[in-house]
């Protein structure tokens, strides 16, 4: 059971903090259900997650500071050469993001960011890059114990080539 103040990652959305637990009527049927209220550090977004389905959505704790070196290693590794059509690459990268694994998110961010510097990437891949960056940055705010500016500066430094 999560507690108010826990910092967690919701795959495909990013990291946030459990701000509360609320009861809500499900579809106006008089059936009350408990929800965790997750506040995201980016965009001032609030997400409500059913308390009885946390394992099913892939929610996990924010990476500990010890993971920082591994994340930095992935970001500094040489990018994997893009092969196949943009559509196949898009779906492969999307599947990696859906895992919720921070190292997979970092690899997708690295590959698409560096690919975008070499040549124009498709609009779909650009949206995927933006999503990957948002997921990565939201978690890094907590890992670095900083702000969005701190996380963005860190990511720019990691992706310098």
Short mmCIF file of N, CA and C in Angstrom, two decimals:
data_model
loop_
_atom_site.label_atom_id
_atom_site.label_comp_id
_atom_site.label_asym_id
_atom_site.label_seq_id
_atom_site.Cartn_x
_atom_site.Cartn_y
_atom_site.Cartn_z
N UNK A 1 0.85 -1.19 0.00
CA UNK A 1 0.00 0.00 0.00
C UNK A 1 0.89 1.24 0.00
N UNK A 2 0.58 2.15 -0.87
CA UNK A 2 1.34 3.39 -0.98
C UNK A 2 0.88 4.37 0.08
N UNK A 3 1.79 5.27 0.41
CA UNK A 3 1.50 6.30 1.42
C UNK A 3 1.59 7.67 0.77
N UNK A 4 0.89 8.63 1.33
CA UNK A 4 1.01 10.01 0.88
C UNK A 4 2.47 10.42 1.03
N UNK A 5 3.02 11.02 -0.02
CA UNK A 5 4.42 11.43 -0.02
C UNK A 5 5.34 10.48 -0.76
N UNK A 6 4.86 9.25 -1.06
CA UNK A 6 5.68 8.31 -1.83
C UNK A 6 5.89 8.85 -3.24
N UNK A 7 7.10 8.65 -3.75
CA UNK A 7 7.43 9.07 -5.09
C UNK A 7 7.46 7.83 -5.97
N UNK A 8 6.62 7.83 -7.01
CA UNK A 8 6.43 6.65 -7.84
C UNK A 8 6.49 7.03 -9.32
N UNK A 9 6.66 6.00 -10.16
CA UNK A 9 6.68 6.19 -11.62
C UNK A 9 5.52 5.42 -12.22
N UNK A 10 4.76 6.10 -13.05
CA UNK A 10 3.65 5.50 -13.78
C UNK A 10 4.10 5.41 -15.24
N UNK A 11 4.32 4.18 -15.75
CA UNK A 11 4.83 4.05 -17.12
C UNK A 11 4.02 4.87 -18.13
N UNK A 12 4.73 5.46 -19.07
CA UNK A 12 4.18 6.30 -20.14
C UNK A 12 3.68 7.67 -19.64
N UNK A 13 3.77 7.92 -18.35
CA UNK A 13 3.38 9.23 -17.81
C UNK A 13 4.53 9.89 -17.06
N UNK A 14 5.33 9.10 -16.38
CA UNK A 14 6.47 9.64 -15.66
C UNK A 14 6.32 9.53 -14.16
N UNK A 15 7.18 10.26 -13.48
CA UNK A 15 7.24 10.20 -12.02
C UNK A 15 6.38 11.28 -11.39
N UNK A 16 5.92 10.96 -10.20
CA UNK A 16 5.12 11.92 -9.45
C UNK A 16 5.09 11.52 -7.99
N UNK A 17 4.36 12.28 -7.22
CA UNK A 17 4.26 12.03 -5.78
C UNK A 17 2.81 11.75 -5.43
N UNK A 18 2.61 10.76 -4.56
CA UNK A 18 1.27 10.46 -4.07
C UNK A 18 0.86 11.61 -3.16
N UNK A 19 -0.15 12.37 -3.61
CA UNK A 19 -0.57 13.55 -2.88
C UNK A 19 -1.75 13.28 -1.96
N UNK A 20 -2.42 12.15 -2.17
CA UNK A 20 -3.57 11.85 -1.33
C UNK A 20 -4.28 10.59 -1.80
N UNK A 21 -5.28 10.22 -1.04
CA UNK A 21 -6.14 9.08 -1.37
C UNK A 21 -7.57 9.60 -1.28
N UNK A 22 -8.33 9.40 -2.36
CA UNK A 22 -9.69 9.93 -2.40
C UNK A 22 -10.68 8.82 -2.75
N UNK A 23 -11.90 9.00 -2.30
CA UNK A 23 -13.00 8.09 -2.63
C UNK A 23 -13.86 8.78 -3.68
N UNK A 24 -14.21 8.04 -4.74
CA UNK A 24 -15.06 8.60 -5.79
C UNK A 24 -16.10 7.58 -6.21
N UNK A 25 -17.23 8.11 -6.62
CA UNK A 25 -18.33 7.29 -7.13
C UNK A 25 -17.95 6.85 -8.55
N UNK A 26 -18.07 5.54 -8.82
CA UNK A 26 -17.72 4.99 -10.13
C UNK A 26 -18.91 5.14 -11.07
N UNK A 27 -18.76 5.97 -12.07
CA UNK A 27 -19.76 6.18 -13.12
C UNK A 27 -21.16 6.47 -12.57
N UNK A 28 -21.23 7.16 -11.47
CA UNK A 28 -22.52 7.58 -10.91
C UNK A 28 -23.42 6.44 -10.47
N UNK A 29 -22.84 5.28 -10.16
CA UNK A 29 -23.64 4.11 -9.79
C UNK A 29 -23.73 3.92 -8.27
N UNK A 30 -23.21 4.85 -7.52
CA UNK A 30 -23.28 4.73 -6.07
C UNK A 30 -22.24 3.78 -5.50
N UNK A 31 -21.36 3.30 -6.32
CA UNK A 31 -20.30 2.39 -5.87
C UNK A 31 -19.03 3.20 -5.66
N UNK A 32 -18.59 3.32 -4.41
CA UNK A 32 -17.41 4.12 -4.09
C UNK A 32 -16.14 3.30 -4.29
N UNK A 33 -15.11 3.97 -4.80
CA UNK A 33 -13.83 3.33 -5.06
C UNK A 33 -12.72 4.26 -4.61
N UNK A 34 -11.64 3.67 -4.05
CA UNK A 34 -10.49 4.45 -3.60
C UNK A 34 -9.50 4.67 -4.73
N UNK A 35 -8.94 5.88 -4.77
CA UNK A 35 -7.96 6.24 -5.77
C UNK A 35 -6.77 6.94 -5.11
N UNK A 36 -5.56 6.61 -5.60
CA UNK A 36 -4.39 7.39 -5.25
C UNK A 36 -4.39 8.61 -6.15
N UNK A 37 -4.11 9.75 -5.58
CA UNK A 37 -3.98 10.98 -6.35
C UNK A 37 -2.48 11.23 -6.51
N UNK A 38 -2.02 11.17 -7.75
CA UNK A 38 -0.60 11.34 -8.06
C UNK A 38 -0.40 12.71 -8.70
N UNK A 39 0.44 13.52 -8.08
CA UNK A 39 0.74 14.86 -8.61
C UNK A 39 2.07 14.79 -9.36
N UNK A 40 2.03 15.21 -10.63
CA UNK A 40 3.20 15.17 -11.49
C UNK A 40 3.97 16.49 -11.37
N UNK A 41 5.32 16.44 -11.38
CA UNK A 41 6.10 17.67 -11.27
C UNK A 41 6.13 18.48 -12.57
N UNK A 42 5.77 17.86 -13.68
CA UNK A 42 5.78 18.55 -14.97
C UNK A 42 4.34 18.80 -15.39
N UNK A 43 4.03 20.06 -15.67
CA UNK A 43 2.71 20.39 -16.17
C UNK A 43 1.62 20.48 -15.13
N UNK A 44 1.97 20.31 -13.87
CA UNK A 44 0.99 20.42 -12.78
C UNK A 44 -0.23 19.54 -13.05
N UNK A 45 0.04 18.28 -13.45
CA UNK A 45 -1.00 17.32 -13.79
C UNK A 45 -1.32 16.46 -12.57
N UNK A 46 -2.58 16.07 -12.45
CA UNK A 46 -3.02 15.19 -11.38
C UNK A 46 -3.58 13.93 -12.03
N UNK A 47 -3.08 12.76 -11.61
CA UNK A 47 -3.54 11.48 -12.14
C UNK A 47 -4.18 10.71 -11.00
N UNK A 48 -5.30 10.06 -11.27
CA UNK A 48 -5.96 9.26 -10.25
C UNK A 48 -5.84 7.79 -10.64
N UNK A 49 -5.30 7.00 -9.73
CA UNK A 49 -5.06 5.57 -9.97
C UNK A 49 -5.86 4.75 -8.97
N UNK A 50 -6.64 3.78 -9.45
CA UNK A 50 -7.40 2.93 -8.53
C UNK A 50 -6.45 2.20 -7.58
N UNK A 51 -6.74 2.23 -6.30
CA UNK A 51 -5.86 1.59 -5.32
C UNK A 51 -5.83 0.08 -5.47
N UNK A 52 -6.87 -0.49 -6.07
CA UNK A 52 -6.92 -1.95 -6.18
C UNK A 52 -6.27 -2.49 -7.46
N UNK A 53 -5.65 -1.61 -8.26
CA UNK A 53 -5.04 -2.07 -9.51
C UNK A 53 -3.63 -1.51 -9.71
N UNK A 54 -2.94 -1.23 -8.64
CA UNK A 54 -1.61 -0.63 -8.74
C UNK A 54 -0.63 -1.58 -9.42
N UNK A 55 -0.67 -2.85 -9.09
CA UNK A 55 0.25 -3.81 -9.72
C UNK A 55 -0.04 -3.94 -11.21
N UNK A 56 -1.28 -3.85 -11.59
CA UNK A 56 -1.68 -4.01 -12.98
C UNK A 56 -1.23 -2.89 -13.90
N UNK A 57 -1.01 -1.69 -13.36
CA UNK A 57 -0.61 -0.56 -14.19
C UNK A 57 0.90 -0.39 -14.26
N UNK A 58 1.65 -1.20 -13.52
CA UNK A 58 3.11 -1.15 -13.60
C UNK A 58 3.75 -0.06 -12.76
N UNK A 59 3.03 0.46 -11.79
CA UNK A 59 3.57 1.51 -10.93
C UNK A 59 4.78 0.98 -10.16
N UNK A 60 5.82 1.78 -10.06
CA UNK A 60 7.02 1.39 -9.32
C UNK A 60 7.57 2.60 -8.57
N UNK A 61 8.45 2.33 -7.62
CA UNK A 61 9.10 3.40 -6.87
C UNK A 61 10.06 4.15 -7.78
N UNK A 62 10.30 5.42 -7.51
CA UNK A 62 11.29 6.21 -8.23
C UNK A 62 12.66 5.57 -7.99
N UNK A 63 13.49 5.60 -9.02
CA UNK A 63 14.83 5.01 -8.91
C UNK A 63 15.61 5.66 -7.78
N UNK A 64 16.38 4.86 -7.05
CA UNK A 64 17.21 5.43 -5.99
C UNK A 64 18.40 6.17 -6.59
N UNK A 65 19.02 7.07 -5.83
CA UNK A 65 20.18 7.83 -6.34
C UNK A 65 21.31 6.93 -6.85
N UNK A 66 21.40 5.70 -6.34
CA UNK A 66 22.46 4.78 -6.79
C UNK A 66 22.30 4.42 -8.26
N UNK A 67 21.11 4.58 -8.82
CA UNK A 67 20.87 4.26 -10.24
C UNK A 67 21.39 5.34 -11.18
N UNK A 68 21.74 6.49 -10.63
CA UNK A 68 22.15 7.62 -11.45
C UNK A 68 23.32 7.28 -12.37
N UNK A 69 24.31 6.58 -11.87
CA UNK A 69 25.48 6.22 -12.69
C UNK A 69 25.08 5.31 -13.85
N UNK A 70 24.17 4.35 -13.60
CA UNK A 70 23.71 3.46 -14.68
C UNK A 70 22.94 4.26 -15.74
N UNK A 71 22.10 5.17 -15.30
CA UNK A 71 21.32 5.99 -16.23
C UNK A 71 22.27 6.86 -17.07
N UNK A 72 23.25 7.46 -16.41
CA UNK A 72 24.22 8.27 -17.12
C UNK A 72 25.02 7.42 -18.11
N UNK A 73 25.34 6.20 -17.72
CA UNK A 73 26.07 5.30 -18.62
C UNK A 73 25.28 5.01 -19.88
N UNK A 74 23.98 4.76 -19.74
CA UNK A 74 23.13 4.50 -20.90
C UNK A 74 23.08 5.74 -21.80
N UNK A 75 22.93 6.91 -21.21
CA UNK A 75 22.83 8.14 -22.00
C UNK A 75 24.14 8.46 -22.72
N UNK A 76 25.26 8.05 -22.15
CA UNK A 76 26.57 8.34 -22.76
C UNK A 76 27.02 7.25 -23.72
N UNK A 77 26.37 6.07 -23.67
CA UNK A 77 26.72 4.99 -24.60
C UNK A 77 26.47 5.44 -26.03
N UNK A 78 27.18 4.82 -26.99
CA UNK A 78 26.90 5.14 -28.40
C UNK A 78 25.45 4.75 -28.74
N UNK A 79 24.80 5.55 -29.58
CA UNK A 79 23.42 5.22 -29.94
C UNK A 79 23.36 3.95 -30.79
N UNK A 80 22.23 3.28 -30.69
CA UNK A 80 21.99 2.11 -31.52
C UNK A 80 21.52 2.64 -32.88
N UNK A 81 22.14 2.17 -33.94
CA UNK A 81 21.79 2.61 -35.29
C UNK A 81 20.34 2.24 -35.61
N UNK A 82 19.59 3.20 -36.10
CA UNK A 82 18.19 2.98 -36.46
C UNK A 82 18.11 2.17 -37.75
N UNK A 83 17.33 1.10 -37.71
CA UNK A 83 17.13 0.28 -38.90
C UNK A 83 15.64 0.08 -39.11
N UNK A 84 15.28 -0.22 -40.34
CA UNK A 84 13.88 -0.45 -40.65
C UNK A 84 13.14 0.85 -40.90
N UNK A 85 11.87 0.73 -41.21
CA UNK A 85 11.04 1.92 -41.47
C UNK A 85 10.80 2.67 -40.17
N UNK A 86 10.44 3.93 -40.30
CA UNK A 86 10.18 4.73 -39.11
C UNK A 86 9.05 4.11 -38.29
N UNK A 87 8.09 3.47 -38.96
CA UNK A 87 6.95 2.86 -38.28
C UNK A 87 7.40 1.71 -37.38
N UNK A 88 8.30 0.86 -37.88
CA UNK A 88 8.81 -0.25 -37.07
C UNK A 88 9.65 0.27 -35.90
N UNK A 89 10.48 1.28 -36.17
CA UNK A 89 11.28 1.89 -35.11
C UNK A 89 10.38 2.51 -34.05
N UNK A 90 9.34 3.20 -34.50
CA UNK A 90 8.40 3.84 -33.58
C UNK A 90 7.79 2.81 -32.64
N UNK A 91 7.29 1.71 -33.18
CA UNK A 91 6.63 0.69 -32.35
C UNK A 91 7.62 -0.01 -31.42
N UNK A 92 8.85 -0.22 -31.88
CA UNK A 92 9.87 -0.83 -31.02
C UNK A 92 10.21 0.11 -29.86
N UNK A 93 10.35 1.40 -30.15
CA UNK A 93 10.66 2.37 -29.10
C UNK A 93 9.48 2.55 -28.15
N UNK A 94 8.27 2.54 -28.68
CA UNK A 94 7.08 2.65 -27.84
C UNK A 94 7.00 1.47 -26.87
N UNK A 95 7.29 0.28 -27.35
CA UNK A 95 7.28 -0.91 -26.48
C UNK A 95 8.31 -0.77 -25.38
N UNK A 96 9.47 -0.18 -25.69
CA UNK A 96 10.50 0.01 -24.67
C UNK A 96 10.03 1.00 -23.61
N UNK A 97 9.34 2.06 -24.03
CA UNK A 97 8.84 3.05 -23.06
C UNK A 97 7.78 2.44 -22.16
N UNK A 98 6.94 1.60 -22.73
CA UNK A 98 5.83 1.00 -21.96
C UNK A 98 6.32 0.08 -20.85
N UNK A 99 7.58 -0.39 -20.92
CA UNK A 99 8.10 -1.24 -19.86
C UNK A 99 8.20 -0.48 -18.54
N UNK A 100 8.37 0.84 -18.62
CA UNK A 100 8.52 1.64 -17.42
C UNK A 100 9.93 1.60 -16.85
N UNK A 101 10.82 0.83 -17.46
CA UNK A 101 12.21 0.70 -17.00
C UNK A 101 12.97 1.97 -17.35
N UNK A 102 13.54 2.63 -16.35
CA UNK A 102 14.22 3.91 -16.56
C UNK A 102 15.40 3.77 -17.52
N UNK A 103 16.06 2.62 -17.53
CA UNK A 103 17.20 2.43 -18.44
C UNK A 103 16.70 2.32 -19.89
N UNK A 104 15.55 1.71 -20.10
CA UNK A 104 14.96 1.65 -21.44
C UNK A 104 14.53 3.04 -21.90
N UNK A 105 13.94 3.81 -20.99
CA UNK A 105 13.51 5.17 -21.31
C UNK A 105 14.74 6.02 -21.67
N UNK A 106 15.82 5.86 -20.92
CA UNK A 106 17.05 6.61 -21.21
C UNK A 106 17.61 6.22 -22.57
N UNK A 107 17.57 4.93 -22.91
CA UNK A 107 18.09 4.48 -24.21
C UNK A 107 17.26 5.04 -25.36
N UNK A 108 15.94 5.04 -25.23
CA UNK A 108 15.08 5.61 -26.27
C UNK A 108 15.36 7.10 -26.42
N UNK A 109 15.49 7.81 -25.31
CA UNK A 109 15.78 9.24 -25.33
C UNK A 109 17.10 9.49 -26.06
N UNK A 110 18.14 8.75 -25.69
CA UNK A 110 19.46 8.90 -26.32
C UNK A 110 19.38 8.64 -27.81
N UNK A 111 18.80 7.50 -28.19
CA UNK A 111 18.77 7.11 -29.60
C UNK A 111 18.02 8.13 -30.45
N UNK A 112 16.84 8.53 -30.01
CA UNK A 112 16.04 9.46 -30.81
C UNK A 112 16.64 10.86 -30.82
N UNK A 113 17.19 11.31 -29.69
CA UNK A 113 17.80 12.65 -29.64
C UNK A 113 18.99 12.72 -30.58
N UNK A 114 19.84 11.72 -30.54
CA UNK A 114 21.03 11.74 -31.39
C UNK A 114 20.66 11.50 -32.85
N UNK A 115 19.67 10.66 -33.10
CA UNK A 115 19.19 10.43 -34.46
C UNK A 115 18.63 11.73 -35.04
N UNK A 116 17.93 12.48 -34.21
CA UNK A 116 17.35 13.75 -34.65
C UNK A 116 18.40 14.80 -34.98
N UNK A 117 19.57 14.69 -34.39
CA UNK A 117 20.65 15.62 -34.72
C UNK A 117 21.28 15.29 -36.08
N UNK A 118 21.33 14.01 -36.40
CA UNK A 118 21.96 13.57 -37.65
C UNK A 118 21.06 13.81 -38.85
N UNK A 119 19.78 13.53 -38.69
CA UNK A 119 18.83 13.73 -39.78
C UNK A 119 17.46 13.96 -39.17
N UNK A 120 16.58 14.49 -39.98
CA UNK A 120 15.23 14.78 -39.50
C UNK A 120 14.52 13.47 -39.15
N UNK A 121 13.89 13.45 -37.98
CA UNK A 121 13.10 12.29 -37.60
C UNK A 121 11.63 12.60 -37.89
N UNK A 122 10.84 11.55 -38.05
CA UNK A 122 9.42 11.73 -38.37
C UNK A 122 8.70 12.44 -37.21
N UNK A 123 7.54 12.99 -37.52
CA UNK A 123 6.78 13.69 -36.48
C UNK A 123 6.36 12.71 -35.37
N UNK A 124 6.07 11.46 -35.75
CA UNK A 124 5.72 10.46 -34.74
C UNK A 124 6.89 10.17 -33.82
N UNK A 125 8.08 10.04 -34.40
CA UNK A 125 9.27 9.81 -33.58
C UNK A 125 9.60 11.03 -32.73
N UNK A 126 9.32 12.24 -33.24
CA UNK A 126 9.56 13.45 -32.46
C UNK A 126 8.64 13.48 -31.24
N UNK A 127 7.37 13.11 -31.43
CA UNK A 127 6.44 13.05 -30.28
C UNK A 127 6.90 12.00 -29.28
N UNK A 128 7.39 10.87 -29.79
CA UNK A 128 7.89 9.82 -28.91
C UNK A 128 9.12 10.31 -28.13
N UNK A 129 10.01 11.04 -28.80
CA UNK A 129 11.17 11.63 -28.12
C UNK A 129 10.71 12.59 -27.03
N UNK A 130 9.74 13.43 -27.33
CA UNK A 130 9.22 14.37 -26.33
C UNK A 130 8.65 13.62 -25.13
N UNK A 131 7.91 12.54 -25.39
CA UNK A 131 7.35 11.73 -24.30
C UNK A 131 8.45 11.09 -23.48
N UNK A 132 9.44 10.50 -24.16
CA UNK A 132 10.56 9.85 -23.46
C UNK A 132 11.30 10.86 -22.58
N UNK A 133 11.55 12.04 -23.12
CA UNK A 133 12.24 13.08 -22.35
C UNK A 133 11.43 13.47 -21.11
N UNK A 134 10.11 13.64 -21.30
CA UNK A 134 9.26 14.03 -20.18
C UNK A 134 9.28 12.96 -19.09
N UNK A 135 9.19 11.69 -19.49
CA UNK A 135 9.23 10.60 -18.52
C UNK A 135 10.56 10.59 -17.78
N UNK A 136 11.65 10.70 -18.54
CA UNK A 136 12.99 10.69 -17.95
C UNK A 136 13.20 11.89 -17.03
N UNK A 137 12.85 13.07 -17.50
CA UNK A 137 13.05 14.29 -16.71
C UNK A 137 12.22 14.28 -15.43
N UNK A 138 10.98 13.79 -15.52
CA UNK A 138 10.13 13.78 -14.32
C UNK A 138 10.75 12.90 -13.23
N UNK A 139 11.35 11.78 -13.63
CA UNK A 139 11.99 10.91 -12.64
C UNK A 139 13.30 11.52 -12.14
N UNK A 140 14.03 12.17 -13.05
CA UNK A 140 15.31 12.75 -12.65
C UNK A 140 15.15 13.92 -11.68
N UNK A 141 14.02 14.60 -11.73
CA UNK A 141 13.76 15.66 -10.75
C UNK A 141 13.87 15.07 -9.35
N UNK A 142 13.31 13.87 -9.15
CA UNK A 142 13.35 13.24 -7.84
C UNK A 142 14.71 12.61 -7.54
N UNK A 143 15.31 11.96 -8.55
CA UNK A 143 16.60 11.30 -8.35
C UNK A 143 17.68 12.33 -8.02
N UNK A 144 17.65 13.46 -8.73
CA UNK A 144 18.66 14.52 -8.51
C UNK A 144 18.27 15.44 -7.36
N UNK A 145 17.05 15.24 -6.84
CA UNK A 145 16.53 16.10 -5.77
C UNK A 145 16.62 17.56 -6.20
N UNK A 146 16.13 17.81 -7.41
CA UNK A 146 16.24 19.16 -7.97
C UNK A 146 14.95 19.67 -8.55
N UNK A 147 15.09 20.49 -9.58
CA UNK A 147 13.96 21.11 -10.25
C UNK A 147 13.96 20.68 -11.72
N UNK A 148 12.98 21.14 -12.46
CA UNK A 148 12.93 20.85 -13.90
C UNK A 148 14.16 21.43 -14.58
N UNK A 149 14.57 22.62 -14.19
CA UNK A 149 15.76 23.25 -14.78
C UNK A 149 17.00 22.41 -14.51
N UNK A 150 17.13 21.90 -13.29
CA UNK A 150 18.27 21.06 -12.92
C UNK A 150 18.28 19.80 -13.78
N UNK A 151 17.13 19.17 -13.92
CA UNK A 151 17.03 17.93 -14.70
C UNK A 151 17.31 18.17 -16.18
N UNK A 152 16.78 19.27 -16.73
CA UNK A 152 17.03 19.57 -18.14
C UNK A 152 18.51 19.86 -18.40
N UNK A 153 19.15 20.60 -17.51
CA UNK A 153 20.59 20.89 -17.66
C UNK A 153 21.39 19.60 -17.59
N UNK A 154 21.02 18.72 -16.67
CA UNK A 154 21.69 17.42 -16.54
C UNK A 154 21.55 16.62 -17.82
N UNK A 155 20.33 16.56 -18.38
CA UNK A 155 20.10 15.77 -19.60
C UNK A 155 20.88 16.36 -20.78
N UNK A 156 20.89 17.67 -20.92
CA UNK A 156 21.66 18.29 -22.00
C UNK A 156 23.14 17.94 -21.89
N UNK A 157 23.64 17.94 -20.69
CA UNK A 157 25.05 17.59 -20.46
C UNK A 157 25.30 16.12 -20.83
N UNK A 158 24.38 15.25 -20.49
CA UNK A 158 24.54 13.82 -20.79
C UNK A 158 24.52 13.54 -22.29
N UNK A 159 23.74 14.32 -23.03
CA UNK A 159 23.57 14.07 -24.45
C UNK A 159 24.56 14.85 -25.33
N UNK A 160 25.46 15.58 -24.71
CA UNK A 160 26.48 16.30 -25.49
C UNK A 160 27.37 15.29 -26.19
N UNK A 161 27.67 15.55 -27.43
CA UNK A 161 28.56 14.65 -28.20
C UNK A 161 29.52 15.49 -28.98
#
